[in-house]
Short mmCIF file of C-alpha atoms in Angstrom, two decimals:
data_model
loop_
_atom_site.label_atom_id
_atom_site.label_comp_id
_atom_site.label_asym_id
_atom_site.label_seq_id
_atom_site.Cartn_x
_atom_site.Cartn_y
_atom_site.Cartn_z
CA UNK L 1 0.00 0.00 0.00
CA UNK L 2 1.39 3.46 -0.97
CA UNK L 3 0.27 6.71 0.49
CA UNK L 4 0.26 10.50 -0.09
CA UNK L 5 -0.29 12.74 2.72
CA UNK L 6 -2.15 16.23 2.01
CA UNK L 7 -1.53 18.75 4.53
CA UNK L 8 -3.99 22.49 4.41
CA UNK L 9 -3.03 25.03 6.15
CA UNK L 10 -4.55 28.89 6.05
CA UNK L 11 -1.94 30.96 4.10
CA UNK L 12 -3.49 34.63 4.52
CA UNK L 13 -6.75 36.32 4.71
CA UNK L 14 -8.04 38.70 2.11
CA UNK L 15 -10.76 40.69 3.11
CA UNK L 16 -13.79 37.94 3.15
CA UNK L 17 -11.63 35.36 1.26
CA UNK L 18 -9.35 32.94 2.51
CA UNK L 19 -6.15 31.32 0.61
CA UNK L 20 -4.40 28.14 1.47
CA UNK L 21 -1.46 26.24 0.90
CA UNK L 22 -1.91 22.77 0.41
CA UNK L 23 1.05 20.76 1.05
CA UNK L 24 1.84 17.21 -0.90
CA UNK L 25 4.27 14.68 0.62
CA UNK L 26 4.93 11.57 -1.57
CA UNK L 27 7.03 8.55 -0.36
CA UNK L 28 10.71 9.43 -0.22
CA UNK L 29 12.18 8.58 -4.08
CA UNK L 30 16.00 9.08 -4.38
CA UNK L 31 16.23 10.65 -8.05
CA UNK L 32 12.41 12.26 -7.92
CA UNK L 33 12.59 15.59 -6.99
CA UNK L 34 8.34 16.43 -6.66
CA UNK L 35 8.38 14.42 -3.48
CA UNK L 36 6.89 17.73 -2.00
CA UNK L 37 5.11 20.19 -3.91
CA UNK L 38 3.21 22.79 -2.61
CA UNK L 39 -0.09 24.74 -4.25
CA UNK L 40 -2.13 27.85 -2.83
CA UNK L 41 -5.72 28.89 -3.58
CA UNK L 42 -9.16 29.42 -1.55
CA UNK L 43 -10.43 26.04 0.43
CA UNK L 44 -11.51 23.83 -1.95
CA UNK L 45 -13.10 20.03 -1.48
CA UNK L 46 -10.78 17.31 -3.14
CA UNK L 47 -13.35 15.14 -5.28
CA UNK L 48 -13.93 13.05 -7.24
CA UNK L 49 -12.17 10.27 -5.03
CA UNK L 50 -11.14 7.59 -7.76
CA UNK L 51 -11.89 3.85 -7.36
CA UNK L 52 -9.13 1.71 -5.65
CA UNK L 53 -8.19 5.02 -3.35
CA UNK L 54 -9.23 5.27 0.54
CA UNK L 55 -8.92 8.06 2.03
CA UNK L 56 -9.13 9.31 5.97
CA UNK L 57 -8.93 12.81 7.87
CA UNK L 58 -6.27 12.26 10.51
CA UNK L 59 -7.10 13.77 13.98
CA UNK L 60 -4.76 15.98 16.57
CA UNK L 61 -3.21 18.53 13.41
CA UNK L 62 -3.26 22.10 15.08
CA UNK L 63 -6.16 23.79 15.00
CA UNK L 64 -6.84 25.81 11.81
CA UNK L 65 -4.97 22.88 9.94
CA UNK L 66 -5.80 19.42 8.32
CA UNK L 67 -4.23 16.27 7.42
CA UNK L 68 -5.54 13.58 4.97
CA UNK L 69 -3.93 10.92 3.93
CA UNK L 70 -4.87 9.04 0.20
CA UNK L 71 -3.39 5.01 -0.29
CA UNK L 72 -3.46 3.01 -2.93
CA UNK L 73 -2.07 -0.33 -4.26
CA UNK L 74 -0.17 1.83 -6.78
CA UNK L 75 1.38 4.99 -6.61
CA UNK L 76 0.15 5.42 -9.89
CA UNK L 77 -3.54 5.53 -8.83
CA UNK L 78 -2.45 8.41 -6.53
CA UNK L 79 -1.63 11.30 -9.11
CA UNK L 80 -4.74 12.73 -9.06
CA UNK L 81 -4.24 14.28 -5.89
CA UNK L 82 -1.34 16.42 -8.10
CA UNK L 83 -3.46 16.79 -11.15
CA UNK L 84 -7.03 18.24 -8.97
CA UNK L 85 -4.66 20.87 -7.71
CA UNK L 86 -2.91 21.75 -10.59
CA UNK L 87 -6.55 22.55 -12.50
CA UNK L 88 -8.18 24.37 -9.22
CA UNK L 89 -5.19 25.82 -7.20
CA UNK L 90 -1.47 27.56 -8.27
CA UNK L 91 1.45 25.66 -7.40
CA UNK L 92 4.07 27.55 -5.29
CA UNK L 93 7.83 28.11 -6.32
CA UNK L 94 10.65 26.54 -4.58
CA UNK L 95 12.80 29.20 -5.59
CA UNK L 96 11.00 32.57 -5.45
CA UNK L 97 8.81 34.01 -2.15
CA UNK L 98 4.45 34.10 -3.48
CA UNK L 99 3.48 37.61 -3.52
CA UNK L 100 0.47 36.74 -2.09
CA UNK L 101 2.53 35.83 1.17
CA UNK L 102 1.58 38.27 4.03
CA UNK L 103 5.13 39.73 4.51
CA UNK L 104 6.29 39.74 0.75
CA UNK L 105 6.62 43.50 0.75
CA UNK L 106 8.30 43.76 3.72
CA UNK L 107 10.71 40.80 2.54
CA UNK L 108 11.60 42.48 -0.70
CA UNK L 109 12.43 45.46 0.98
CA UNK L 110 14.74 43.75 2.71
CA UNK L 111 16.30 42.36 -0.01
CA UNK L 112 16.16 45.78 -2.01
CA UNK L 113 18.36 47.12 0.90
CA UNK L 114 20.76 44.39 0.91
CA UNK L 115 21.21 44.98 -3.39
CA UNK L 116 21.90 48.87 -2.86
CA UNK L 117 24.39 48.35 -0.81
CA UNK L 118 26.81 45.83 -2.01
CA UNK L 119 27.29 44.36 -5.15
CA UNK L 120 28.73 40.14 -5.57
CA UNK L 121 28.55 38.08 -2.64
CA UNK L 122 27.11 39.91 0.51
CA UNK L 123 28.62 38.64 3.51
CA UNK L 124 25.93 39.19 6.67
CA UNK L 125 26.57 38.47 10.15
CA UNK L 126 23.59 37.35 12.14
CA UNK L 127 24.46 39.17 15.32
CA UNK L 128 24.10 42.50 13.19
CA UNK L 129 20.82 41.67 12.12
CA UNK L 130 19.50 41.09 15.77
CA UNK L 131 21.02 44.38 16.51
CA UNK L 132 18.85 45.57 13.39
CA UNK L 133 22.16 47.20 11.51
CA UNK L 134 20.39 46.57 8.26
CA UNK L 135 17.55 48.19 7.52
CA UNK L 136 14.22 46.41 6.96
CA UNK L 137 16.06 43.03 7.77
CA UNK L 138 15.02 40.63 10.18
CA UNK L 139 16.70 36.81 10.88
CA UNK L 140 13.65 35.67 9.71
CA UNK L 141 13.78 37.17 6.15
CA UNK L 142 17.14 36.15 5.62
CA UNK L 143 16.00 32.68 6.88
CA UNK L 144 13.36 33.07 3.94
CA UNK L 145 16.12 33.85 1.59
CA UNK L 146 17.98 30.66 2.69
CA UNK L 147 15.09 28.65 2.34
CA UNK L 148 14.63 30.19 -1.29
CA UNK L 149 18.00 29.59 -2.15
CA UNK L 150 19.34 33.31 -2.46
CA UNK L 151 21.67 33.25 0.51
CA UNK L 152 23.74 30.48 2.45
CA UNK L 153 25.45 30.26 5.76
CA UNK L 154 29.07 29.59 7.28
CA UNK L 155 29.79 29.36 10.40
CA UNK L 156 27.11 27.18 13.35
CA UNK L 157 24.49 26.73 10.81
CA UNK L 158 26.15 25.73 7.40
CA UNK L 159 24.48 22.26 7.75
CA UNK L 160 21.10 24.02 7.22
CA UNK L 161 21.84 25.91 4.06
CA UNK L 162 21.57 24.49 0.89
CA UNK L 163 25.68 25.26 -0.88
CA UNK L 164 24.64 25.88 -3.95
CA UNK L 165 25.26 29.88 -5.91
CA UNK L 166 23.71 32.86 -3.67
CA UNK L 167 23.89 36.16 -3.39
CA UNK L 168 23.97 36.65 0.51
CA UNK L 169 26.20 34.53 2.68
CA UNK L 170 24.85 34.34 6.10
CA UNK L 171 27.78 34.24 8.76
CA UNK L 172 26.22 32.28 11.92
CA UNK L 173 27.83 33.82 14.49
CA UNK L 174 24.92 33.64 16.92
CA UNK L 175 22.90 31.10 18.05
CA UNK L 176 19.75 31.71 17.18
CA UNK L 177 16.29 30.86 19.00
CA UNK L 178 12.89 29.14 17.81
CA UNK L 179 11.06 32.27 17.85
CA UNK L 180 13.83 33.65 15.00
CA UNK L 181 13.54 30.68 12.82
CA UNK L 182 9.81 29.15 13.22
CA UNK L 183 7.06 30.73 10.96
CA UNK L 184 4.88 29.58 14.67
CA UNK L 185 6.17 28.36 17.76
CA UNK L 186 2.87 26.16 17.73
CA UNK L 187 3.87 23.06 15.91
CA UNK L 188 0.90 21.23 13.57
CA UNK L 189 1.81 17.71 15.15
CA UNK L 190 3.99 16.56 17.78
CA UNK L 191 4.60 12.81 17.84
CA UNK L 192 6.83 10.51 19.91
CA UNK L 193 9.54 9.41 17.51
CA UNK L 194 12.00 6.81 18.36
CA UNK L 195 13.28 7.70 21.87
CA UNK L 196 12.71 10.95 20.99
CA UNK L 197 9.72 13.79 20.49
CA UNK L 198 9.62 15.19 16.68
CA UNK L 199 7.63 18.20 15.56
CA UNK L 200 6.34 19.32 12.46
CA UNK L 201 6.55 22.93 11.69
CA UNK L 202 7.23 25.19 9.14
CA UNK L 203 9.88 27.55 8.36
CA UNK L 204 9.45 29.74 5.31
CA UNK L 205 6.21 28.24 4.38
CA UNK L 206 7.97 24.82 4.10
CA UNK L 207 7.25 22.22 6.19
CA UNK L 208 10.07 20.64 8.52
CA UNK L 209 10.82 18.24 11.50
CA UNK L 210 12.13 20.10 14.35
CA UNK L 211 14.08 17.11 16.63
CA UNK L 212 14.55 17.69 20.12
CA UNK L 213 18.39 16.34 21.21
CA UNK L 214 17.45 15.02 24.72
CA UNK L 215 18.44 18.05 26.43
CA UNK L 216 16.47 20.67 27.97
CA UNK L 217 14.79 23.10 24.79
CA UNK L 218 17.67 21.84 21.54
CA UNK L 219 16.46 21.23 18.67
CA UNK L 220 18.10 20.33 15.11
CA UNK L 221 15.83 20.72 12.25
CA UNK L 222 15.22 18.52 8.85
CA UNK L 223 15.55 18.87 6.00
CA UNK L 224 18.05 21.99 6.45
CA UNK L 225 17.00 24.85 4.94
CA UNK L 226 16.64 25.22 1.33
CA UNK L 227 16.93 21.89 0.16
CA UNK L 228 13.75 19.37 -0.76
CA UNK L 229 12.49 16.88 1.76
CA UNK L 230 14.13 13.79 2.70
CA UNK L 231 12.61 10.23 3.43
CA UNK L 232 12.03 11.86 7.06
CA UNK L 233 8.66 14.13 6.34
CA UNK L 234 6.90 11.13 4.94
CA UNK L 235 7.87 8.56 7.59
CA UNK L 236 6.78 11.05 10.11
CA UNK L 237 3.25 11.29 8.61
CA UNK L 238 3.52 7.26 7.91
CA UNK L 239 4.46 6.52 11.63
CA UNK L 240 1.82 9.09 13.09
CA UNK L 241 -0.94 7.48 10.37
CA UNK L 242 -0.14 3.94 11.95
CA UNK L 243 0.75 4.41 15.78
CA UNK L 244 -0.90 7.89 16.62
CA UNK L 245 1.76 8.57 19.24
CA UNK L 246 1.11 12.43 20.23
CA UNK L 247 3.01 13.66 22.12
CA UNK L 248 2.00 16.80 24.60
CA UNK L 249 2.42 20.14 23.49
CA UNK L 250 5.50 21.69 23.69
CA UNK L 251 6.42 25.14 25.12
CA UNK L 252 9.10 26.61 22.22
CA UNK L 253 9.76 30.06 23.48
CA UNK L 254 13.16 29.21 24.86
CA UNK L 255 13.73 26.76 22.26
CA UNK L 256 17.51 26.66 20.62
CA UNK L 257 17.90 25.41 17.05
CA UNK L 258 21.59 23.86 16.76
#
């Protein structure tokens, strides 16, 4: 039996209207690179369900937020999960920020300032931006620009950036907190992993685990920043679909992210 997972979550409010990004994770294929694609448009009911398909709501997702999951004999018989969402919904770039996300204009300021000011490779340290010595930055936009594969970091968080060409290099000389990183400190599922409690969160609009380390409020999180999921995001789902081991709801504020 093979399963996608569909995950919904409320992307902004216009006005009366409401938009969503629905998240697809597929099972973890080493030379497939749509294992997680990602759509926005208003809430919308997946149907027709096609014959040979079950499908299920699955309970304890934050509030606000739902989970299906869709199985099938073949993987095959799953691809019109894709296809519905391509017709009725837009599918979101892994390389370029929506402007239909709340803090676009805000971001590209950010970035505006960061072009005006230097020209080739931009090298940033983090403890400047907390001390807000560049205007209209935040850690969290340049944690958006990681994610979207215009900037990279050296230094504590290198294993989080993706090493491919960027225009800003990120210099970690800080550690940084939860609060910086997280698009929530609420996570949509918590789940007791093996011998340890995983989260799922996002950061950047992209979902992630979020691993705790054993010791009081560390965290590591996968996949790093900027590059496609691993087997990890589907396995979570799997495991939660099968066991339903929730785990209690974790307090984040003083969370560190090593």
């Amino acid at each position: 039996m093979h399963c996608f997972y569909l995950i919904i979550s409320p992307l902004k409010i216009l006005l009366k209207s409401q938009t969503y990004q629905y998240n697809i994770i597929k099972p973890f294929h080493q030379d497939i690179k749509d294992d997680y694609v990602r759509f926005e448009g208003p809430k919308i009911r997946i149907a027709p369900i096609p014959n040979g398909v079950t499908h299920r709501s699955l309970p304890q997702i934050a509030l606000g937020h739902n989970l299906m999951s869709y199985c099938a004999e073949s993987e095959s018989h799953l691809s019109f999960l894709e296809t519905f969402l391509e017709k009725n919904t837009s599918r979101r770039s892994s390389k370029s920020v929506s402007p239909t996300e709340t803090d676009y204009n805000a971001y590209s300021k950010c970035i505006m300032s960061i072009n005006d000011i230097n020209s080739g490779i931009t090298q940033i340290f983090m403890s400047r931006i907390r001390k807000n010595k560049l205007p209209n930055c935040t850690v969290k936009f340049l944690m958006k620009a990681v994610s979207y594969r215009y900037a990279r970091v050296y230094g504590n968080y290198k294993d989080y950036s993706h090493q491919g060409l960027a225009r800003i290099a990120l210099l970690g000389d800080v550690q940084l907190s939860a609060s910086e990183i997280l698009d929530s400190l609420h996570p949509l599922l918590s789940v007791v992993g093996e011998q340890r409690v995983v989260h799922l969160v996002y950061v950047a609009g992209f979902l992630k685990l979020l691993f705790s380390l054993g010791r009081d409020d560390e965290y590591m999180i996968s996949p790093r920043l900027g590059d496609p999921p691993n087997r990890h995001i589907h396995k979570f789902l799997h495991d939660f679909d099968q066991h339903r081991k929730v785990a209690p709801k974790p307090d984040l504020k003083s969370a560190l992210i090593l």
